[in-house]
Coordinates of C-alpha atoms and ligand atoms in Angstrom, one line a residue:
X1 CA -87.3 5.6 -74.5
X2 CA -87.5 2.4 -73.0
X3 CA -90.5 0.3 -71.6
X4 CA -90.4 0.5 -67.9
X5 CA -92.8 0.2 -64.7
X6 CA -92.7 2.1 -61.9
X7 CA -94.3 2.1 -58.6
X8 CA -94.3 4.5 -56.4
X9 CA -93.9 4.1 -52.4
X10 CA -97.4 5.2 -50.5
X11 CA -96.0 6.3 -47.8
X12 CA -96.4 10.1 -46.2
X13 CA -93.5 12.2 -45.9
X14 CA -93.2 14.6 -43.6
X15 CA -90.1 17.2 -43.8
X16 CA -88.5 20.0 -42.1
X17 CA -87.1 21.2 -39.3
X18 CA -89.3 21.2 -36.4
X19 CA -91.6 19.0 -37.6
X20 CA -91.0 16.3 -35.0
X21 CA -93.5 18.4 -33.5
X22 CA -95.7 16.8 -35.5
X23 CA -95.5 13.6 -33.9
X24 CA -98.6 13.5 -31.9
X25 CA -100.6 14.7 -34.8
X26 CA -98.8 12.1 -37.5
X27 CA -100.0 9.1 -34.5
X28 CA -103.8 10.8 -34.8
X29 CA -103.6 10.5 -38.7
X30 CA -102.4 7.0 -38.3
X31 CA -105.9 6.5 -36.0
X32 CA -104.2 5.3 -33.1
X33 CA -104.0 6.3 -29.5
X34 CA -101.0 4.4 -27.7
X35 CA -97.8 4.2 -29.4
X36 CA -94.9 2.2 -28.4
X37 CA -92.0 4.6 -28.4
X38 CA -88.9 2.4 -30.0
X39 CA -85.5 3.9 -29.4
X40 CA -81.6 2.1 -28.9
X41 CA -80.5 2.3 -25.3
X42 CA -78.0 5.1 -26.9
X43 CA -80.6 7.2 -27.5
X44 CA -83.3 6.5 -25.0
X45 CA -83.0 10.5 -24.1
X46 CA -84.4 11.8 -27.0
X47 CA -86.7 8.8 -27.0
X48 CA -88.0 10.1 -23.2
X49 CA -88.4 13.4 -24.7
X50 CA -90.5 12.4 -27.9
X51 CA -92.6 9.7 -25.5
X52 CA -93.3 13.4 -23.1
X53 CA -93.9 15.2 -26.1
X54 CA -96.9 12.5 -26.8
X55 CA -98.1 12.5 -23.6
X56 CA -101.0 10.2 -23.1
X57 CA -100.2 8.5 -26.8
X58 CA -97.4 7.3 -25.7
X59 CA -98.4 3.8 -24.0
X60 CA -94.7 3.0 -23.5
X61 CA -90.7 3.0 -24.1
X62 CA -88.7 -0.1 -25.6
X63 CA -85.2 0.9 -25.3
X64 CA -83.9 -2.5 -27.3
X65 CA -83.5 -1.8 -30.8
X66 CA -79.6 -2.8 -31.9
X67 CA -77.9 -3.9 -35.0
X68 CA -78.8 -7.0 -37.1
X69 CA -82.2 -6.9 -35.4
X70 CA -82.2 -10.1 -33.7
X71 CA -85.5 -11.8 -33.4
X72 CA -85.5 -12.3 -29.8
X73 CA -85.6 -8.5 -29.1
X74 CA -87.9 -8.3 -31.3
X75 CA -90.1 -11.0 -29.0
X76 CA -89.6 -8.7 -26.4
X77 CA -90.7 -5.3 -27.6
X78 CA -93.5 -7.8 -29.3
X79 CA -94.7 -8.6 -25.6
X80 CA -93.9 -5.3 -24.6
X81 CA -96.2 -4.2 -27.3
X82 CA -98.9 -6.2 -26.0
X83 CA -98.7 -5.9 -22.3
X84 CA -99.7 -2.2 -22.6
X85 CA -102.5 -2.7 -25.9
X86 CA -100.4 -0.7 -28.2
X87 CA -101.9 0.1 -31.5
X88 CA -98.9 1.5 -33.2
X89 CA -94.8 2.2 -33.2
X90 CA -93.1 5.2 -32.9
X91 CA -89.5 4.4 -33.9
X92 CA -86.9 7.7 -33.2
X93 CA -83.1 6.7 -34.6
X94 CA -81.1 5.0 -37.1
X95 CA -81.8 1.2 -39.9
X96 CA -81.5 -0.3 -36.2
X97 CA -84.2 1.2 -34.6
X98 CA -86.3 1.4 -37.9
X99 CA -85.6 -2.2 -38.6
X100 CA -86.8 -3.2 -34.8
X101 CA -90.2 -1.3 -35.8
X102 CA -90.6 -3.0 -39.0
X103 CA -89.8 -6.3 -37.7
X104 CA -93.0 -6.0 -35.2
X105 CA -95.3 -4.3 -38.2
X106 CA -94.4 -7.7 -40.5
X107 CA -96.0 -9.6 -37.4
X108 CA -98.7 -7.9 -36.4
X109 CA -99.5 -5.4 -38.9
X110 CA -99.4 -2.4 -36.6
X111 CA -99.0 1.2 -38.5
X112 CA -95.8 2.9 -38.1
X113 CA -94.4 6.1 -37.4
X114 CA -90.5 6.4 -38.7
X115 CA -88.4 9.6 -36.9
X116 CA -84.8 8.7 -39.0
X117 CA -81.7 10.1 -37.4
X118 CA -79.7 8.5 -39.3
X119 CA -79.1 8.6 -43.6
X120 CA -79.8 4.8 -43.9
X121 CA -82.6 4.3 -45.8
X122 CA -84.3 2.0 -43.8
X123 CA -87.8 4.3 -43.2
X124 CA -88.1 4.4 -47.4
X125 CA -88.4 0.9 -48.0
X126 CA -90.4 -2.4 -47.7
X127 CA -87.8 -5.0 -46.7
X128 CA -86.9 -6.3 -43.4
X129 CA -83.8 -7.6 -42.6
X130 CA -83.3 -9.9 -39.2
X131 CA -80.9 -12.5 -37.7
X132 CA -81.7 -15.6 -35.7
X133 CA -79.1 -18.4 -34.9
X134 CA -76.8 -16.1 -36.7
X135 CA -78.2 -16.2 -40.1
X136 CA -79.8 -13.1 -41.5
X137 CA -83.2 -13.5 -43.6
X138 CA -84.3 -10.6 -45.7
X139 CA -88.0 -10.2 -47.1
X140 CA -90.0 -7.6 -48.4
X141 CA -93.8 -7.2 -48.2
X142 CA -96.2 -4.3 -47.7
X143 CA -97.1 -4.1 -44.3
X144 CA -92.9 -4.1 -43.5
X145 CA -93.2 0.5 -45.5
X146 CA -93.8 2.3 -42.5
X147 CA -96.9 4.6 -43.2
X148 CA -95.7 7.8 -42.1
X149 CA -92.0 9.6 -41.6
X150 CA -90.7 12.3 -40.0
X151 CA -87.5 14.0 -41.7
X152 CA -86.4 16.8 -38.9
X153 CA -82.9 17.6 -39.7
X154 CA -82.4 19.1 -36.3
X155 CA -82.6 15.6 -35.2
X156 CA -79.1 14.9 -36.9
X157 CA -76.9 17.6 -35.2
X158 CA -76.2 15.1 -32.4
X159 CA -74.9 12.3 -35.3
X160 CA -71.1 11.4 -34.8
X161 CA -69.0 13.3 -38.1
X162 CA -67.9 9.7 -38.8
X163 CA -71.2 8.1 -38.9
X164 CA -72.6 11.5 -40.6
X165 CA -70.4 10.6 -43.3
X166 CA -70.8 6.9 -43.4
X167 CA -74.2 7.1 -43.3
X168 CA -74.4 10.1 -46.3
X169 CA -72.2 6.9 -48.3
X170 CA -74.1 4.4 -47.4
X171 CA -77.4 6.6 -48.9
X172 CA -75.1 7.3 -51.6
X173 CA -74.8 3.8 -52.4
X174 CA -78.5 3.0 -52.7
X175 CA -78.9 5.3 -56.0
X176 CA -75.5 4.4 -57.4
X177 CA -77.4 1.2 -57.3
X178 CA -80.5 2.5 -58.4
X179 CA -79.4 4.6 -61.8
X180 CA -78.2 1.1 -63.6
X181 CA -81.3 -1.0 -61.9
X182 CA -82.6 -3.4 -64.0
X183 CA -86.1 -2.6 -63.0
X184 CA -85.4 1.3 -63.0
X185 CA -87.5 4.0 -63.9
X186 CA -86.7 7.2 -65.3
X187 CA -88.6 9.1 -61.8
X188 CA -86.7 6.8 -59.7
X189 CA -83.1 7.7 -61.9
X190 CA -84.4 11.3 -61.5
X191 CA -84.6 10.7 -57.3
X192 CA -81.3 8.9 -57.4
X193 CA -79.4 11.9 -59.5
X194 CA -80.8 14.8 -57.1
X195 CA -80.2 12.4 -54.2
X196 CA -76.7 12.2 -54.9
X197 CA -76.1 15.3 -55.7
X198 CA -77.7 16.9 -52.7
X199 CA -75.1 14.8 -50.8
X200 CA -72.5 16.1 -52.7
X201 CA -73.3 19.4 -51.9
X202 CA -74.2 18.9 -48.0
X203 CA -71.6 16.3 -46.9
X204 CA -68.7 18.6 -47.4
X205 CA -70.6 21.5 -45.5
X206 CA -71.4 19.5 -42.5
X207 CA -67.9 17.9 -42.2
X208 CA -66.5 21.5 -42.6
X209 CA -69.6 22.6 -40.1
X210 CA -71.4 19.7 -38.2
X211 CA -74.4 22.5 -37.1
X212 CA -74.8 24.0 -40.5
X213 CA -78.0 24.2 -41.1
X214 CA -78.4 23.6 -45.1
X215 CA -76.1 20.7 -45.2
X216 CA -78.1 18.9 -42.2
X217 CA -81.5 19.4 -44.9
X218 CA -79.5 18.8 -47.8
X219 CA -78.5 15.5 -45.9
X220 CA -81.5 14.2 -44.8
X221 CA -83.4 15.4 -48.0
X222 CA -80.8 13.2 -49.7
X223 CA -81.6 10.1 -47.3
X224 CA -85.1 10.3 -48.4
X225 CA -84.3 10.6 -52.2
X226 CA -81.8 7.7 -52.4
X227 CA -84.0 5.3 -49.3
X228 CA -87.2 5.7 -51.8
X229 CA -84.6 4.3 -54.5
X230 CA -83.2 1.4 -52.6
X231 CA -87.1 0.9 -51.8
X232 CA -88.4 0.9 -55.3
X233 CA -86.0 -0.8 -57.5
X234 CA -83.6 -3.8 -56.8
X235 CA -79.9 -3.4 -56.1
X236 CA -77.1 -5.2 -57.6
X237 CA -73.2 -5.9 -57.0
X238 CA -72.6 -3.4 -54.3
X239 CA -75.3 -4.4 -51.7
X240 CA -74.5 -8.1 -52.4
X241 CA -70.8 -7.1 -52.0
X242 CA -72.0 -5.4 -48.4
X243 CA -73.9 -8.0 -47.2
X244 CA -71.9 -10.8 -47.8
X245 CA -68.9 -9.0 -46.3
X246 CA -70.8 -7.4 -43.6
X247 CA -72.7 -11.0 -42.4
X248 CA -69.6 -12.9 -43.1
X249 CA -67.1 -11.2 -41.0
X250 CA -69.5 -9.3 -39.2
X251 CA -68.6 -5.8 -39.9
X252 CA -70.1 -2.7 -39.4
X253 CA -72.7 -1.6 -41.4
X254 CA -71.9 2.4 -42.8
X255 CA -68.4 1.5 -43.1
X256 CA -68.4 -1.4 -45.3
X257 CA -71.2 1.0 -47.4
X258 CA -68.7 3.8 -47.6
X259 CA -65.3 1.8 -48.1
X260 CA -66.9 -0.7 -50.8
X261 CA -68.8 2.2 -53.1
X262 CA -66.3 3.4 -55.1
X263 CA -64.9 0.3 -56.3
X264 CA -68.3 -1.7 -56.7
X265 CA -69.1 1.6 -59.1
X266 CA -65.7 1.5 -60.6
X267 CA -66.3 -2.4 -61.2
X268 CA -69.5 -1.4 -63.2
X269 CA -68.4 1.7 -65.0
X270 CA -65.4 -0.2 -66.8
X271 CA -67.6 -2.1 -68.9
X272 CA -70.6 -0.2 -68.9
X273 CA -69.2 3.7 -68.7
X274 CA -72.8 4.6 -70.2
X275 CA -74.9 3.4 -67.4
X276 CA -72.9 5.6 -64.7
X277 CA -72.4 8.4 -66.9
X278 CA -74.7 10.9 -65.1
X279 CA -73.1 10.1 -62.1
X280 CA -69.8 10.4 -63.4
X281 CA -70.7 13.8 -64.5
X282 CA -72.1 14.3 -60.6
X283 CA -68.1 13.6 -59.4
X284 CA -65.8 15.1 -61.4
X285 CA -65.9 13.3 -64.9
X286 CA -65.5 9.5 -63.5
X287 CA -68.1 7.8 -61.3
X288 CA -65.5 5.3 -59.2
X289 CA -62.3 7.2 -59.0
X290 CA -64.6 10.7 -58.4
X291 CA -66.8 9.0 -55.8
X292 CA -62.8 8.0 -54.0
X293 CA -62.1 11.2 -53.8
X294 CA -65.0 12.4 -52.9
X295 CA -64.6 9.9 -49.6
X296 CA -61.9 11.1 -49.0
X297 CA -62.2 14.6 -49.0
X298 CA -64.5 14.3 -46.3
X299 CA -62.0 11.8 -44.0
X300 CA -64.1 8.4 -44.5
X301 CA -62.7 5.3 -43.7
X302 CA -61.4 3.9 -47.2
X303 CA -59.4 0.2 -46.4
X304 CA -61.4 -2.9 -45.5
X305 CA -58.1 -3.6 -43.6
X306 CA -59.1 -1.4 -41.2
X307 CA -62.3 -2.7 -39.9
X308 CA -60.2 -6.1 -39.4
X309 CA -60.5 -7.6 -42.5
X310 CA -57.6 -9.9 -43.2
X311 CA -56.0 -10.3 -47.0
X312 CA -56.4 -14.1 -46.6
X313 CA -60.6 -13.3 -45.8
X314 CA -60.9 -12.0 -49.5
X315 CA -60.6 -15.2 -51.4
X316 CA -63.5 -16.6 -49.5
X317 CA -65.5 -13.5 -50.0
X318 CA -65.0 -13.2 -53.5
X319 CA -66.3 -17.0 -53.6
X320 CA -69.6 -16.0 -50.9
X321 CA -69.9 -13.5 -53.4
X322 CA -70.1 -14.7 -56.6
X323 CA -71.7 -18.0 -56.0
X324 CA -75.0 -16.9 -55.7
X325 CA -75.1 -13.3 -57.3
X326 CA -77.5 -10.1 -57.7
X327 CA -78.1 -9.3 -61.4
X328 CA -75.4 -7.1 -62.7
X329 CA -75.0 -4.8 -65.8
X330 CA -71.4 -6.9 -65.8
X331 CA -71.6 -10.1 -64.4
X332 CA -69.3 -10.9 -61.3
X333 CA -66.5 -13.0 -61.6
X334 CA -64.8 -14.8 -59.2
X335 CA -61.2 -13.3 -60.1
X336 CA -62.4 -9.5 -60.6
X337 CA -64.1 -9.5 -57.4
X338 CA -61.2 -10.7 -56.0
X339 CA -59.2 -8.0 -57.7
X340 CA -62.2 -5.4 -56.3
X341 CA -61.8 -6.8 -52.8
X342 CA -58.2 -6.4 -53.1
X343 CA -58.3 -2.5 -53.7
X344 CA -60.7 -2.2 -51.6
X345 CA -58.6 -3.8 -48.7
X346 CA -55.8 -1.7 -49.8
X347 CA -57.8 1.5 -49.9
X348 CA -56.4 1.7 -54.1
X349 CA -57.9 4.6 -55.8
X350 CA -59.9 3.1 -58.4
X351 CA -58.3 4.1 -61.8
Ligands
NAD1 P1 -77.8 2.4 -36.4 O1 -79.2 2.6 -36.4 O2 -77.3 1.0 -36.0 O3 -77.2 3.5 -35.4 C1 -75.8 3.4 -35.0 C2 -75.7 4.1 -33.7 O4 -75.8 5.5 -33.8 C3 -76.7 3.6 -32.6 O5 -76.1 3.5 -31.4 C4 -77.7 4.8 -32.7 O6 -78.4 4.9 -31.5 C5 -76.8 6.0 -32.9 N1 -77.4 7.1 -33.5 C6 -78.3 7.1 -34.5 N2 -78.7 8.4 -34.8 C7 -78.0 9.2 -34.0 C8 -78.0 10.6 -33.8 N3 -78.7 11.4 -34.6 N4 -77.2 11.1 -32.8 C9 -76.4 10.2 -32.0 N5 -76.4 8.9 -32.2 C10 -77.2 8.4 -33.1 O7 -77.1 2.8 -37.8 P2 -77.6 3.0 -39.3 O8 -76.4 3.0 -40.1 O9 -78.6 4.1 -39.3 O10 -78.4 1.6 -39.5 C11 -77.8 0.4 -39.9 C12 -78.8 -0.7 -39.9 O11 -79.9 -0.4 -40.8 C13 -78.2 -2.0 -40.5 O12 -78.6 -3.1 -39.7 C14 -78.8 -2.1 -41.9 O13 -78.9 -3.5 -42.3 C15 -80.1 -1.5 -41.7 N6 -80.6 -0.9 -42.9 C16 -81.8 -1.5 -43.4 C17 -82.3 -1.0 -44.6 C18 -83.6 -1.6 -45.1 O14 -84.1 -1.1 -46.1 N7 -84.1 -2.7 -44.5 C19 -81.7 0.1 -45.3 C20 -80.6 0.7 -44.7 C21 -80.0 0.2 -43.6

């Protein structure tokens, strides 16, 4: 076996559904007593109900939270934060509303409670990503984990199919990622393996089903497995393929996840088959091709070309791309990136 190091995420977990009952009694744990509720303006409903729910815990609503999170929002739920002597953040939705709550933990240290509704990721891990002036700054650091999640399925019944689906990819990705990490573990392989395959079991069920129960668990016990991965160990061509795409041309977020996966995995597995073996056994004998038709099978967007991207954008990604790269098990080229942007804008089952 080989040498490795491994360390674990502190955080508590809290799963099940119903368990957003908990709430009040996870804000206790955390020793405070007046929680700003965090929510996006979409889902300031279920953000009322949870702030009700906390009664006199709840010192306050900020309805901000929204993609990229900007830092001047996150001045304003900061001065929200202190105009009402908060001493902790409740944040109930998706990497957007998590991310808003992180972004005000990394400057004032306040403890957080994470509700996901969402597959992200975000809740499992200790890195903050933000934009100001346009340019997005990523950092990692402690005090950005949240302490404490909530992982109620029930909270997912209202997700969209297609973000349900996005979002299950865009997990997906994260231990993809995580099985040929350079600074894996064999426990963090093992999370990434069940994470994958409980996604593979409960994607199809809720796209067949969007109120089956099981697949909503399976789900969001997958989003837990695969955001503790994407927390613990670093990530490689796929995520830098994602964010310079998704900065660059501003695209959204799940989407590029689920449209790039196969073909970053794909891109990997031809050289290094070994690496991606377990997954490949996961999918149907071949991790790219299997994970392709595994997107498609459950009607997820598949060509860059239709999120906007134009043909004559890919040389100029490939070049964003591979002039300052991740470490890779098969290091990027300029010209087979290019050829991996290509299929991916054409939606080309990789073969
Ligand atoms: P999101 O949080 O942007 O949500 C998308 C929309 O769906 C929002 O309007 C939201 O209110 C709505 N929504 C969320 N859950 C819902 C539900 N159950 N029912 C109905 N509507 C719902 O989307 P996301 O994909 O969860 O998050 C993407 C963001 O998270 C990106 O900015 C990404 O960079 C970040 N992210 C960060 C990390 C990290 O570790 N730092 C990890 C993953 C994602």
């Amino acid at each position: 076996m080989q040498a490795f190091t491994h360390t674990a995420s502190p955080a508590r977990i809290v799963f099940g559904r119903g368990t957003l009952e908990s709430a009040a009694d996870e804000v206790r744990r955390l020793g405070a007593s007046r929680a700003l509720v965090l929510s996006t303006p979409q889902q300031r409903g279920q953000a009322e109900t949870l702030a009700a729910s906390l009664g006199s815990l709840s010192a306050d609503l900020f309805d901000g939270a929204t993609m990229h999170t900007p830092v001047d929002v996150t001045m304003r739920a900061m001065a929200a934060f202190e105009k009402v002597g908060a001493d902790c953040i409740v944040a109930i939705g998706g990497g957007s509303t998590t991310g808003l709550g992180k972004a005000i933990a990394a400057r004032n240290g306040a403890p957080q409670l994470v509700i996901p509704t969402t597959y992200a990721g975000s809740e499992a891990t200790p890195i903050l990503g933000e934009t100001e002036n346009g340019v997005k700054t990523t950092r990692r650091g402690p005090e950005i984990l949240p302490e404490t999640v909530i992982y109620d399925p029930d909270l997912t019944t209202s997700l969209p199919r297609h973000l349900a689906v996005t979002s299950g990819l865009n997990a997906m990705a994260h231990a993809a990622e995580g099985v040929y990490a350079r600074d894996g573990s064999p426990v963090y392989t093992l999370m990434a393996l069940e994470g994958l395959r409980a996604f593979r079991d409960a994607l199809p069920a809720i796209v067949d089903d969007p109120d089956n129960a099981e697949g909503r668990d399976g789900a969001v016990y997958g989003a837990w497995l695969c955001g503790t991965v994407l927390g613990g160990v670093g990530m490689s061509v796929h995520h830098k393929l994602c964010h310079t795409l998704g900065g660059s041309l501003d695209l959204p977020h799940a989407d590029t996840h689920a449209i790039l996966l196969p073909h970053t995995i794909a891109f990997i597995e031809e050289t290094a088959p070994e690496a991606l073996a377990s997954v490949a056994s996961l999918f149907g004998g071949r991790a790219g091709a299997g994970l392709y038709d595994f997107a498609r099978s459950l009607g997820a967007p598949l060509r860059l070309a239709d999120l906007g991207v134009t043909e004559t954008q890919l040389d100029r990604m490939a070049e964003l791309a591979t002039a300052n790269p991740y470490w890779s098990p098969r290091p990027l080229d300029r010209k087979s990136i290019r050829e991996l942007l290509q299929r991916a804008w054409a939606g080309k089952r990789p073969d």
